[in-house]
Amino acid sequence: MTRALELAAQGLGRVEPNPAVGAVVVREDRIVAEGFHGRFGGPHAETIALEQAGPLARGAELFVSLEPCCHFGKTPPCTGAILAAGVRRVVAAMTDPFPEVAGRGLAVLKEAGIETAVGVLEERARRLNAAYLKRLRTGRPLVIAKWAMTLDGRVADASGDSRWISSEASRRFVHQIRRLCDAVVVGAGTAVKDEPLLTVRHVEPLPERGQPLRVVADDRLVIDPSREPAKSAREVPVIVYTTADALAERRERADALRAAGCELVAVPKGPGGVSLAAVIEDMGRRGMSRVLVEGGPRLLGSLFAERLADRVMIFISPRILGSAAAPGPAAPGRKGDSPPERKGDSPLPVRTLADALQLEDLTVQSVGPATPGRSPDVLIEGRLGEF
Ligand SMILES: NC(=O)c1ccc[n+]([C@@H]2O[C@H](COP(=O)([O-])OP(=O)(O)OC[C@H]3O[C@@H](n4cnc5c(N)ncnc54)[C@H](OP(=O)(O)O)[C@@H]3O)[C@@H](O)[C@H]2O)c1
């Protein structure tokens, strides 16, 4: 099953909104064939592995990271291929909650006299397909919050310069994550201050997916159409989530952004700017499976306040800035507001340790090699909610 999950991971970013699935055919404790679902609409992992196994599949065991399908979708049901191949035993990491499967895939096999088992490495399988599972359950994409900070929790220096807190290896790693995502999101503050490209660069984008959509949360339409990321919106699309008020009050700016190629989408106001719940809802309607929110602090503050982040990725650079004037990773309110005195509508209701968001499934790794004078960054990843 470990191998099946490794194979499945190779489909991530290529198969959405389908799940990533891997399968291995085992005879006498040896893997004789394997396969994974490699593109949306393409053949399923089981059929690839069984085809590769040929006559060796008869009497063999099939390990698959998700329950085999039993319905006609873009491809015929995998249960049919499994029965035809004469497999003796099928082991699935988890059942597929897809309404047309939901346990029926395994039931069909069992009824036909095949031994079945489910729940092997289930947690890992769930983590791998979190985006699929969340979309299926909620219609919304998996939301990953990412930032880079120093050991003393600063995401920029006192002048607001954050290039680059993290190492080159970490940035390369982020580009690998970006390429699995449908969208990369920043707040207007970061767009104005850093003029980020938000594209996949240090690695090749996946051919099935291309560049992620670039998204700016800009409730007052302050971003400049002649600067990045708006400037290159014709090459890589940019969506600006804003408010109806801003569209009415800043008509010229709105027209200039549209002329630059940006799509402007009005959503309701939220405590810190635009309603991020509405933004994510809209992304779900657009069919997105996985989005990466890259800051800055005010946007992340709202994201956490609205309890919208599913995962966090924190790159920690082994350096200390030691400046109280330098910002931390998640700040409440707008510029000029002074938390926590801000009254009533503070977007960050986390005031006490008891209310703090708790990370689960924590993993810690160092990213890249040590270079002279610099130890590698540390990446902490964790889950915040169910997905
Ligand atoms: N180290 C890192 O990982 C990292 C990553 C990104 C950025 N940064 C640094 O962070 C700094 C910028 O951060 P920032 O906090 O000033 O800006 P930000 O979080 O990028 O953007 C905040 C602005 O976005 C708008 N906005 C729209 N909807 C919002 C919502 N629901 N919640 C919060 N804001 C919303 C608001 O604009 P209005 O004020 O116009 O209403 C708000 O001021 C820069 O120095 C940048 O270099 C560091």
Tab-separated table of C-alpha atoms and ligand atoms in Angstrom:
chain	number	residue	atom	x	y	z
A	1	MET	CA	0.000	0.000	0.000
A	2	THR	CA	2.938	2.279	0.663
A	3	ARG	CA	3.953	1.799	-2.961
A	4	ALA	CA	0.371	2.339	-4.164
A	5	LEU	CA	0.306	5.664	-2.290
A	6	GLU	CA	3.663	6.686	-3.741
A	7	LEU	CA	2.327	5.970	-7.214
A	8	ALA	CA	-0.905	7.838	-6.495
A	9	ALA	CA	1.059	10.940	-5.492
A	10	GLN	CA	2.463	11.123	-9.023
A	11	GLY	CA	-1.016	11.999	-10.257
A	12	LEU	CA	-1.474	14.960	-7.888
A	13	GLY	CA	-2.018	18.174	-9.789
A	14	ARG	CA	-2.792	16.243	-12.992
A	15	VAL	CA	-6.030	14.410	-12.231
A	16	GLU	CA	-8.174	16.897	-10.296
A	17	PRO	CA	-11.070	17.072	-9.711
A	18	ASN	CA	-10.566	13.295	-9.756
A	19	PRO	CA	-8.749	11.615	-6.877
A	20	ALA	CA	-5.110	10.570	-7.203
A	21	VAL	CA	-4.982	6.767	-7.195
A	22	GLY	CA	-2.185	4.208	-7.307
A	23	ALA	CA	-2.423	0.417	-7.621
A	24	VAL	CA	-0.022	-2.502	-7.376
A	25	VAL	CA	-0.516	-6.162	-8.280
A	26	VAL	CA	1.188	-8.546	-5.877
A	27	ARG	CA	1.966	-12.262	-6.346
A	28	GLU	CA	3.671	-14.284	-3.672
A	29	ASP	CA	4.672	-11.115	-1.840
A	30	ARG	CA	6.269	-9.571	-4.907
A	31	ILE	CA	5.031	-6.591	-6.909
A	32	VAL	CA	4.483	-7.763	-10.475
A	33	ALA	CA	2.740	-4.678	-11.903
A	34	GLU	CA	1.788	-1.166	-10.923
A	35	GLY	CA	-0.040	1.867	-12.225
A	36	PHE	CA	-1.463	5.243	-11.320
A	37	HIS	CA	-4.179	7.555	-12.555
A	38	GLY	CA	-2.130	10.094	-14.481
A	39	ARG	CA	-4.540	12.554	-16.055
A	40	PHE	CA	-8.165	13.636	-15.771
A	41	GLY	CA	-10.248	11.408	-18.025
A	42	GLY	CA	-7.342	8.990	-18.487
A	43	PRO	CA	-7.259	5.296	-17.540
A	44	HIS	CA	-7.570	4.397	-13.869
A	45	ALA	CA	-4.714	3.022	-11.792
A	46	GLU	CA	-6.264	-0.440	-11.458
A	47	THR	CA	-6.759	-0.975	-15.189
A	48	ILE	CA	-3.192	0.140	-15.954
A	49	ALA	CA	-1.735	-2.183	-13.316
A	50	LEU	CA	-3.922	-5.125	-14.366
A	51	GLU	CA	-3.105	-4.650	-18.024
A	52	GLN	CA	0.587	-4.563	-17.177
A	53	ALA	CA	0.210	-7.724	-15.077
A	54	GLY	CA	-1.547	-9.607	-17.901
A	55	PRO	CA	-1.970	-13.303	-17.003
A	56	LEU	CA	-0.024	-12.726	-13.756
A	57	ALA	CA	-3.109	-10.957	-12.345
A	58	ARG	CA	-5.003	-14.256	-12.108
A	59	GLY	CA	-5.006	-15.302	-8.445
A	60	ALA	CA	-2.973	-12.216	-7.445
A	61	GLU	CA	-3.672	-9.503	-4.881
A	62	LEU	CA	-4.453	-5.922	-5.885
A	63	PHE	CA	-3.521	-3.075	-3.530
A	64	VAL	CA	-5.221	0.170	-4.409
A	65	SER	CA	-5.123	3.516	-2.598
A	66	LEU	CA	-8.849	4.140	-3.126
A	67	GLU	CA	-11.830	1.829	-3.498
A	68	PRO	CA	-12.210	0.761	-7.155
A	69	CYS	CA	-15.050	2.427	-9.045
A	70	CYS	CA	-18.126	0.434	-10.087
A	71	HIS	CA	-19.822	2.899	-12.423
A	72	PHE	CA	-19.381	4.144	-15.964
A	73	GLY	CA	-17.728	7.570	-15.769
A	74	LYS	CA	-15.118	8.730	-18.239
A	75	THR	CA	-13.879	5.122	-18.251
A	76	PRO	CA	-15.638	1.753	-17.692
A	77	PRO	CA	-15.904	0.480	-14.100
A	78	CYS	CA	-12.672	-0.853	-12.607
A	79	THR	CA	-14.601	-3.587	-10.805
A	80	GLY	CA	-15.305	-5.113	-14.223
A	81	ALA	CA	-11.599	-5.140	-15.104
A	82	ILE	CA	-10.738	-6.657	-11.711
A	83	LEU	CA	-13.298	-9.449	-12.105
A	84	ALA	CA	-12.191	-10.147	-15.654
A	85	ALA	CA	-8.553	-10.337	-14.577
A	86	GLY	CA	-9.309	-13.005	-11.957
A	87	VAL	CA	-7.743	-11.183	-9.022
A	88	ARG	CA	-8.035	-13.153	-5.764
A	89	ARG	CA	-7.948	-10.368	-3.169
A	90	VAL	CA	-8.421	-6.583	-3.271
A	91	VAL	CA	-7.071	-4.325	-0.516
A	92	ALA	CA	-8.111	-0.650	-0.536
A	93	ALA	CA	-6.712	2.096	1.672
A	94	MET	CA	-10.119	3.746	1.957
A	95	THR	CA	-13.609	3.679	0.531
A	96	ASP	CA	-14.395	6.267	-2.132
A	97	PRO	CA	-17.046	8.682	-0.833
A	98	PHE	CA	-18.032	9.531	-4.427
A	99	PRO	CA	-21.818	8.994	-4.311
A	100	GLU	CA	-21.866	6.465	-7.160
A	101	VAL	CA	-19.196	4.332	-5.451
A	102	ALA	CA	-19.364	4.802	-1.630
A	103	GLY	CA	-18.688	1.195	-0.648
A	104	ARG	CA	-20.443	-0.353	-3.646
A	105	GLY	CA	-17.158	-0.956	-5.485
A	106	LEU	CA	-15.922	-3.261	-2.759
A	107	ALA	CA	-19.388	-4.775	-2.280
A	108	VAL	CA	-19.566	-5.756	-5.957
A	109	LEU	CA	-16.190	-7.495	-5.670
A	110	LYS	CA	-17.177	-9.259	-2.460
A	111	GLU	CA	-20.427	-10.501	-3.968
A	112	ALA	CA	-18.405	-11.969	-6.828
A	113	GLY	CA	-16.380	-13.984	-4.309
A	114	ILE	CA	-13.257	-11.820	-4.157
A	115	GLU	CA	-11.682	-11.336	-0.738
A	116	THR	CA	-11.669	-7.627	0.163
A	117	ALA	CA	-10.118	-5.496	2.877
A	118	VAL	CA	-10.245	-1.758	3.492
A	119	GLY	CA	-8.546	0.722	5.831
A	120	VAL	CA	-4.859	-0.049	5.231
A	121	LEU	CA	-2.852	3.206	5.618
A	122	GLU	CA	-6.161	5.033	5.499
A	123	GLU	CA	-4.896	8.217	7.185
A	124	ARG	CA	-2.142	8.615	4.600
A	125	ALA	CA	-4.594	8.011	1.792
A	126	ARG	CA	-6.954	10.642	3.218
A	127	ARG	CA	-4.148	13.174	3.500
A	128	LEU	CA	-3.070	12.505	-0.078
A	129	ASN	CA	-6.574	13.067	-1.405
A	130	ALA	CA	-7.612	15.836	0.987
A	131	ALA	CA	-8.412	18.201	-1.898
A	132	TYR	CA	-10.631	15.584	-3.555
A	133	LEU	CA	-12.347	14.745	-0.278
A	134	LYS	CA	-12.964	18.388	0.609
A	135	ARG	CA	-14.315	19.278	-2.837
A	136	LEU	CA	-16.620	16.285	-2.781
A	137	ARG	CA	-17.956	17.122	0.680
A	138	THR	CA	-18.117	20.927	0.484
A	139	GLY	CA	-17.695	22.012	-3.143
A	140	ARG	CA	-14.767	24.160	-2.021
A	141	PRO	CA	-11.031	23.812	-2.676
A	142	LEU	CA	-8.436	22.768	-0.120
A	143	VAL	CA	-6.884	25.951	1.275
A	144	ILE	CA	-3.195	25.910	2.120
A	145	ALA	CA	-1.747	28.891	4.006
A	146	LYS	CA	1.954	29.369	3.441
A	147	TRP	CA	4.490	31.822	4.753
A	148	ALA	CA	8.184	32.184	5.393
A	149	MET	CA	9.515	33.646	8.620
A	150	THR	CA	12.588	34.013	10.741
A	151	LEU	CA	13.143	32.044	13.934
A	152	ASP	CA	11.692	34.962	15.873
A	153	GLY	CA	8.529	34.930	13.789
A	154	ARG	CA	9.089	37.846	11.402
A	155	VAL	CA	7.883	37.685	7.792
A	156	ALA	CA	9.596	40.893	6.627
A	157	ASP	CA	12.087	43.340	8.065
A	158	ALA	CA	10.993	46.638	9.607
A	159	SER	CA	11.013	48.267	6.136
A	160	GLY	CA	8.612	45.575	4.848
A	161	ASP	CA	11.270	43.830	2.772
A	162	SER	CA	10.653	40.087	2.728
A	163	ARG	CA	12.968	39.124	-0.159
A	164	TRP	CA	14.130	36.724	0.704
A	165	ILE	CA	13.417	35.399	4.131
A	166	SER	CA	13.521	31.814	2.889
A	167	SER	CA	16.347	30.037	1.111
A	168	GLU	CA	16.503	29.299	-2.597
A	169	ALA	CA	15.770	25.629	-1.851
A	170	SER	CA	12.610	26.633	0.035
A	171	ARG	CA	11.485	28.872	-2.793
A	172	ARG	CA	12.002	26.048	-5.256
A	173	PHE	CA	9.926	23.831	-2.948
A	174	VAL	CA	7.148	26.451	-2.954
A	175	HIS	CA	7.132	26.459	-6.733
A	176	GLN	CA	6.644	22.697	-6.651
A	177	ILE	CA	3.599	23.245	-4.456
A	178	ARG	CA	2.351	26.108	-6.634
A	179	ARG	CA	2.331	23.858	-9.638
A	180	LEU	CA	-0.160	21.524	-7.935
A	181	CYS	CA	-2.479	24.434	-7.169
A	182	ASP	CA	-5.293	25.994	-9.155
A	183	ALA	CA	-4.622	29.426	-7.687
A	184	VAL	CA	-2.045	31.408	-5.740
A	185	VAL	CA	-3.589	34.106	-3.560
A	186	VAL	CA	-2.136	37.247	-1.979
A	187	GLY	CA	-3.526	40.333	-0.284
A	188	ALA	CA	-3.427	43.772	-1.869
A	189	GLY	CA	-0.667	44.789	0.558
A	190	THR	CA	1.696	42.151	-0.768
A	191	ALA	CA	0.714	42.818	-4.386
A	192	VAL	CA	1.526	46.527	-3.971
A	193	LYS	CA	4.646	46.112	-1.866
A	194	ASP	CA	6.310	43.126	-3.551
A	195	GLU	CA	4.807	43.186	-7.072
A	196	PRO	CA	5.017	39.394	-7.067
A	197	LEU	CA	4.666	37.342	-10.255
A	198	LEU	CA	3.047	34.431	-8.369
A	199	THR	CA	3.856	32.077	-11.246
A	200	VAL	CA	5.563	28.674	-11.290
A	201	ARG	CA	9.144	29.375	-12.271
A	202	HIS	CA	11.921	27.337	-10.679
A	203	VAL	CA	10.270	24.133	-11.901
A	204	GLU	CA	8.291	23.356	-15.061
A	205	PRO	CA	4.530	23.824	-14.687
A	206	LEU	CA	2.583	20.585	-15.139
A	207	PRO	CA	1.522	20.331	-18.796
A	208	GLU	CA	-1.974	19.205	-17.754
A	209	ARG	CA	-2.469	22.327	-15.689
A	210	GLY	CA	-0.203	25.156	-16.815
A	211	GLN	CA	0.271	28.189	-14.608
A	212	PRO	CA	-1.977	28.613	-11.576
A	213	LEU	CA	-4.455	31.433	-11.629
A	214	ARG	CA	-3.188	34.484	-9.748
A	215	VAL	CA	-5.559	36.005	-7.242
A	216	VAL	CA	-5.452	39.284	-5.314
A	217	ALA	CA	-7.842	40.154	-2.487
A	218	ASP	CA	-8.207	43.890	-3.050
A	219	ASP	CA	-11.360	45.311	-1.478
A	220	ARG	CA	-10.488	48.959	-2.302
A	221	LEU	CA	-8.865	48.391	-5.720
A	222	VAL	CA	-5.462	49.710	-4.762
A	223	ILE	CA	-3.325	47.485	-7.003
A	224	ASP	CA	-1.624	49.124	-9.943
A	225	PRO	CA	-2.581	47.880	-13.432
A	226	SER	CA	0.877	48.756	-14.754
A	227	ARG	CA	2.704	46.632	-12.174
A	228	GLU	CA	2.865	42.922	-11.413
A	229	PRO	CA	0.890	40.818	-11.041
A	230	ALA	CA	-1.798	42.829	-12.927
A	231	LYS	CA	0.602	43.887	-15.676
A	232	SER	CA	1.052	40.360	-17.046
A	233	ALA	CA	-2.612	39.327	-16.698
A	234	ARG	CA	-2.844	38.656	-20.437
A	235	GLU	CA	-0.146	35.982	-20.187
A	236	VAL	CA	-1.211	34.410	-16.888
A	237	PRO	CA	-4.752	35.262	-15.746
A	238	VAL	CA	-5.338	37.400	-12.661
A	239	ILE	CA	-8.565	37.561	-10.672
A	240	VAL	CA	-9.066	40.524	-8.378
A	241	TYR	CA	-11.658	39.926	-5.677
A	242	THR	CA	-13.103	43.251	-4.619
A	243	THR	CA	-16.359	44.834	-3.467
A	244	ALA	CA	-19.290	46.379	-5.335
A	245	ASP	CA	-18.504	49.671	-3.535
A	246	ALA	CA	-14.978	49.741	-4.881
A	247	LEU	CA	-16.171	48.953	-8.408
A	248	ALA	CA	-18.572	51.887	-8.202
A	249	GLU	CA	-16.204	54.312	-6.494
A	250	ARG	CA	-13.026	53.458	-8.373
A	251	ARG	CA	-14.423	53.064	-11.855
A	252	GLU	CA	-11.319	54.303	-13.626
A	253	ARG	CA	-9.037	51.953	-11.729
A	254	ALA	CA	-11.449	49.100	-12.358
A	255	ASP	CA	-11.450	49.853	-16.107
A	256	ALA	CA	-7.658	50.072	-16.179
A	257	LEU	CA	-7.331	46.732	-14.416
A	258	ARG	CA	-9.787	45.169	-16.853
A	259	ALA	CA	-7.899	46.717	-19.753
A	260	ALA	CA	-4.747	45.083	-18.394
A	261	GLY	CA	-6.559	41.750	-18.616
A	262	CYS	CA	-7.607	41.249	-14.988
A	263	GLU	CA	-10.975	39.745	-14.141
A	264	LEU	CA	-12.696	41.741	-11.409
A	265	VAL	CA	-15.109	39.861	-9.179
A	266	ALA	CA	-17.280	41.580	-6.569
A	267	VAL	CA	-17.872	39.628	-3.373
A	268	PRO	CA	-19.431	40.739	-0.067
A	269	LYS	CA	-17.303	42.582	2.466
A	270	GLY	CA	-15.693	40.641	5.274
A	271	PRO	CA	-14.147	41.773	8.547
A	272	GLY	CA	-10.678	42.463	7.100
A	273	GLY	CA	-11.599	43.402	3.541
A	274	VAL	CA	-13.402	41.082	1.164
A	275	SER	CA	-15.177	38.065	2.611
A	276	LEU	CA	-12.651	35.281	2.182
A	277	ALA	CA	-15.414	32.722	2.675
A	278	ALA	CA	-17.101	34.204	-0.410
A	279	VAL	CA	-13.810	34.163	-2.316
A	280	ILE	CA	-13.252	30.481	-1.568
A	281	GLU	CA	-16.865	29.685	-2.383
A	282	ASP	CA	-16.369	31.336	-5.778
A	283	MET	CA	-13.165	29.395	-6.341
A	284	GLY	CA	-15.128	26.223	-5.650
A	285	ARG	CA	-17.715	27.221	-8.248
A	286	ARG	CA	-14.879	27.669	-10.712
A	287	GLY	CA	-13.937	24.044	-10.140
A	288	MET	CA	-10.763	24.644	-8.158
A	289	SER	CA	-9.408	21.825	-5.995
A	290	ARG	CA	-6.379	23.317	-4.247
A	291	VAL	CA	-5.382	26.934	-3.570
A	292	LEU	CA	-2.276	28.351	-1.959
A	293	VAL	CA	-2.624	31.521	0.111
A	294	GLU	CA	0.788	33.137	0.317
A	295	GLY	CA	0.076	36.060	2.631
A	296	GLY	CA	0.736	38.690	3.717
A	297	PRO	CA	-0.008	38.907	7.405
A	298	ARG	CA	-3.313	40.755	7.171
A	299	LEU	CA	-4.737	38.347	4.659
A	300	LEU	CA	-3.551	35.341	6.669
A	301	GLY	CA	-4.972	36.927	9.821
A	302	SER	CA	-8.391	37.053	8.163
A	303	LEU	CA	-8.033	33.561	6.776
A	304	PHE	CA	-7.364	32.176	10.247
A	305	ALA	CA	-10.049	34.358	11.815
A	306	GLU	CA	-12.597	33.013	9.356
A	307	ARG	CA	-11.271	29.487	10.048
A	308	LEU	CA	-10.783	28.918	6.333
A	309	ALA	CA	-7.288	27.429	6.180
A	310	ASP	CA	-7.099	23.648	5.962
A	311	ARG	CA	-3.338	23.286	5.948
A	312	VAL	CA	-0.324	25.411	6.803
A	313	MET	CA	3.190	25.342	5.436
A	314	ILE	CA	5.647	27.440	7.432
A	315	PHE	CA	9.183	27.890	6.185
A	316	ILE	CA	11.446	28.911	9.045
A	317	SER	CA	14.725	30.541	8.209
A	318	PRO	CA	17.360	29.943	10.901
A	319	ARG	CA	17.880	33.659	11.466
A	320	ILE	CA	16.771	36.155	14.070
A	321	LEU	CA	15.634	39.642	13.087
A	322	GLY	CA	15.004	40.813	16.620
A	323	SER	CA	12.911	43.805	15.642
A	324	ALA	CA	9.569	44.539	17.214
A	325	ALA	CA	8.793	46.742	14.190
A	326	ALA	CA	9.009	43.775	11.826
A	327	PRO	CA	5.665	42.083	11.105
A	328	GLY	CA	4.625	38.623	12.274
A	329	PRO	CA	2.864	36.101	10.017
A	330	ALA	CA	-0.774	36.759	10.902
A	331	ALA	CA	-1.945	40.262	11.747
A	332	PRO	CA	-5.467	41.438	12.430
A	333	GLY	CA	-7.060	44.491	10.862
A	334	ARG	CA	-6.060	46.939	8.187
A	335	LYS	CA	-3.090	49.222	8.044
A	336	GLY	CA	-3.290	51.780	10.850
A	337	ASP	CA	-5.566	49.674	13.005
A	338	SER	CA	-4.041	48.748	16.260
A	339	PRO	CA	-5.002	45.308	17.430
A	340	PRO	CA	-6.338	44.157	19.773
A	341	GLU	CA	-7.919	47.482	20.733
A	342	ARG	CA	-9.773	47.592	17.421
A	343	LYS	CA	-13.396	47.469	18.361
A	344	GLY	CA	-16.137	45.116	17.354
A	345	ASP	CA	-15.155	43.945	13.925
A	346	SER	CA	-11.645	42.705	14.591
A	347	PRO	CA	-11.136	39.890	12.123
A	348	LEU	CA	-9.034	37.928	14.561
A	349	PRO	CA	-11.196	36.510	17.329
A	350	VAL	CA	-8.295	34.401	18.596
A	351	ARG	CA	-7.475	36.317	21.734
A	352	THR	CA	-6.469	33.666	24.201
A	353	LEU	CA	-4.298	30.601	24.128
A	354	ALA	CA	-7.414	28.542	24.634
A	355	ASP	CA	-8.759	29.868	21.300
A	356	ALA	CA	-5.529	29.292	19.407
A	357	LEU	CA	-5.759	27.271	16.212
A	358	GLN	CA	-4.254	23.867	16.803
A	359	LEU	CA	-2.105	22.102	14.211
A	360	GLU	CA	-2.398	18.351	13.790
A	361	ASP	CA	-0.508	15.757	11.741
A	362	LEU	CA	2.597	17.857	12.130
A	363	THR	CA	5.597	17.107	9.952
A	364	VAL	CA	8.973	18.808	10.232
A	365	GLN	CA	11.748	18.633	7.660
A	366	SER	CA	14.751	20.623	6.612
A	367	VAL	CA	14.680	21.967	3.064
A	368	GLY	CA	17.791	21.787	0.905
A	369	PRO	CA	21.421	21.468	1.855
A	370	ALA	CA	23.437	23.565	4.306
A	371	THR	CA	25.521	26.152	2.470
A	372	PRO	CA	28.530	28.015	3.889
A	373	GLY	CA	27.253	30.469	6.462
A	374	ARG	CA	23.659	29.244	6.221
A	375	SER	CA	21.876	26.245	7.661
A	376	PRO	CA	18.876	24.938	5.720
A	377	ASP	CA	15.377	26.261	6.360
A	378	VAL	CA	12.951	24.143	8.362
A	379	LEU	CA	9.508	23.428	6.964
A	380	ILE	CA	6.661	22.748	9.356
A	381	GLU	CA	3.447	21.442	7.847
A	382	GLY	CA	0.193	20.656	9.561
A	383	ARG	CA	-3.520	20.287	9.272
A	384	LEU	CA	-5.925	22.730	10.918
A	385	GLY	CA	-9.310	21.157	10.392
A	386	GLU	CA	-10.745	17.959	9.043
A	387	PHE	CA	-8.909	18.023	5.721
B	1	LIG	N1	7.400	36.193	4.431
B	1	LIG	C1	6.304	35.905	3.779
B	1	LIG	O1	5.949	34.737	3.634
B	1	LIG	C2	5.496	37.006	3.186
B	1	LIG	C3	4.467	36.654	2.291
B	1	LIG	C4	3.698	37.663	1.771
B	1	LIG	C5	3.933	38.978	2.137
B	1	LIG	N2	4.945	39.271	2.998
B	1	LIG	C6	5.175	40.655	3.405
B	1	LIG	O2	4.008	41.133	4.027
B	1	LIG	C7	3.864	42.519	3.805
B	1	LIG	C8	2.485	42.818	3.281
B	1	LIG	O3	1.550	42.310	4.175
B	1	LIG	P1	0.234	43.104	4.593
B	1	LIG	O4	-0.283	42.431	5.787
B	1	LIG	O5	0.539	44.546	4.644
B	1	LIG	O6	-0.677	42.905	3.330
B	1	LIG	P2	-1.512	41.665	2.760
B	1	LIG	O7	-1.961	40.755	3.817
B	1	LIG	O8	-0.802	41.123	1.594
B	1	LIG	O9	-2.753	42.464	2.174
B	1	LIG	C9	-3.640	43.046	3.092
B	1	LIG	C10	-4.591	43.940	2.351
B	1	LIG	O10	-5.381	43.154	1.478
B	1	LIG	C11	-6.666	43.709	1.436
B	1	LIG	N3	-7.643	42.703	1.821
B	1	LIG	C12	-8.720	42.352	1.094
B	1	LIG	N4	-9.452	41.450	1.731
B	1	LIG	C13	-8.832	41.206	2.903
B	1	LIG	C14	-9.146	40.371	3.991
B	1	LIG	N5	-10.245	39.597	4.007
B	1	LIG	N6	-8.318	40.368	5.047
B	1	LIG	C15	-7.217	41.115	5.051
B	1	LIG	N7	-6.869	41.942	4.038
B	1	LIG	C16	-7.674	41.989	2.971
B	1	LIG	C17	-6.692	44.883	2.398
B	1	LIG	O11	-6.502	46.026	1.589
B	1	LIG	P3	-6.998	47.500	2.065
B	1	LIG	O12	-6.127	47.881	3.186
B	1	LIG	O13	-6.818	48.303	0.828
B	1	LIG	O14	-8.428	47.334	2.478
B	1	LIG	C18	-5.512	44.646	3.289
B	1	LIG	O15	-4.892	45.786	3.780
B	1	LIG	C19	4.945	42.890	2.827
B	1	LIG	O16	6.006	43.453	3.547
B	1	LIG	C20	5.358	41.576	2.231
B	1	LIG	O17	6.689	41.603	1.792
B	1	LIG	C21	5.724	38.315	3.536
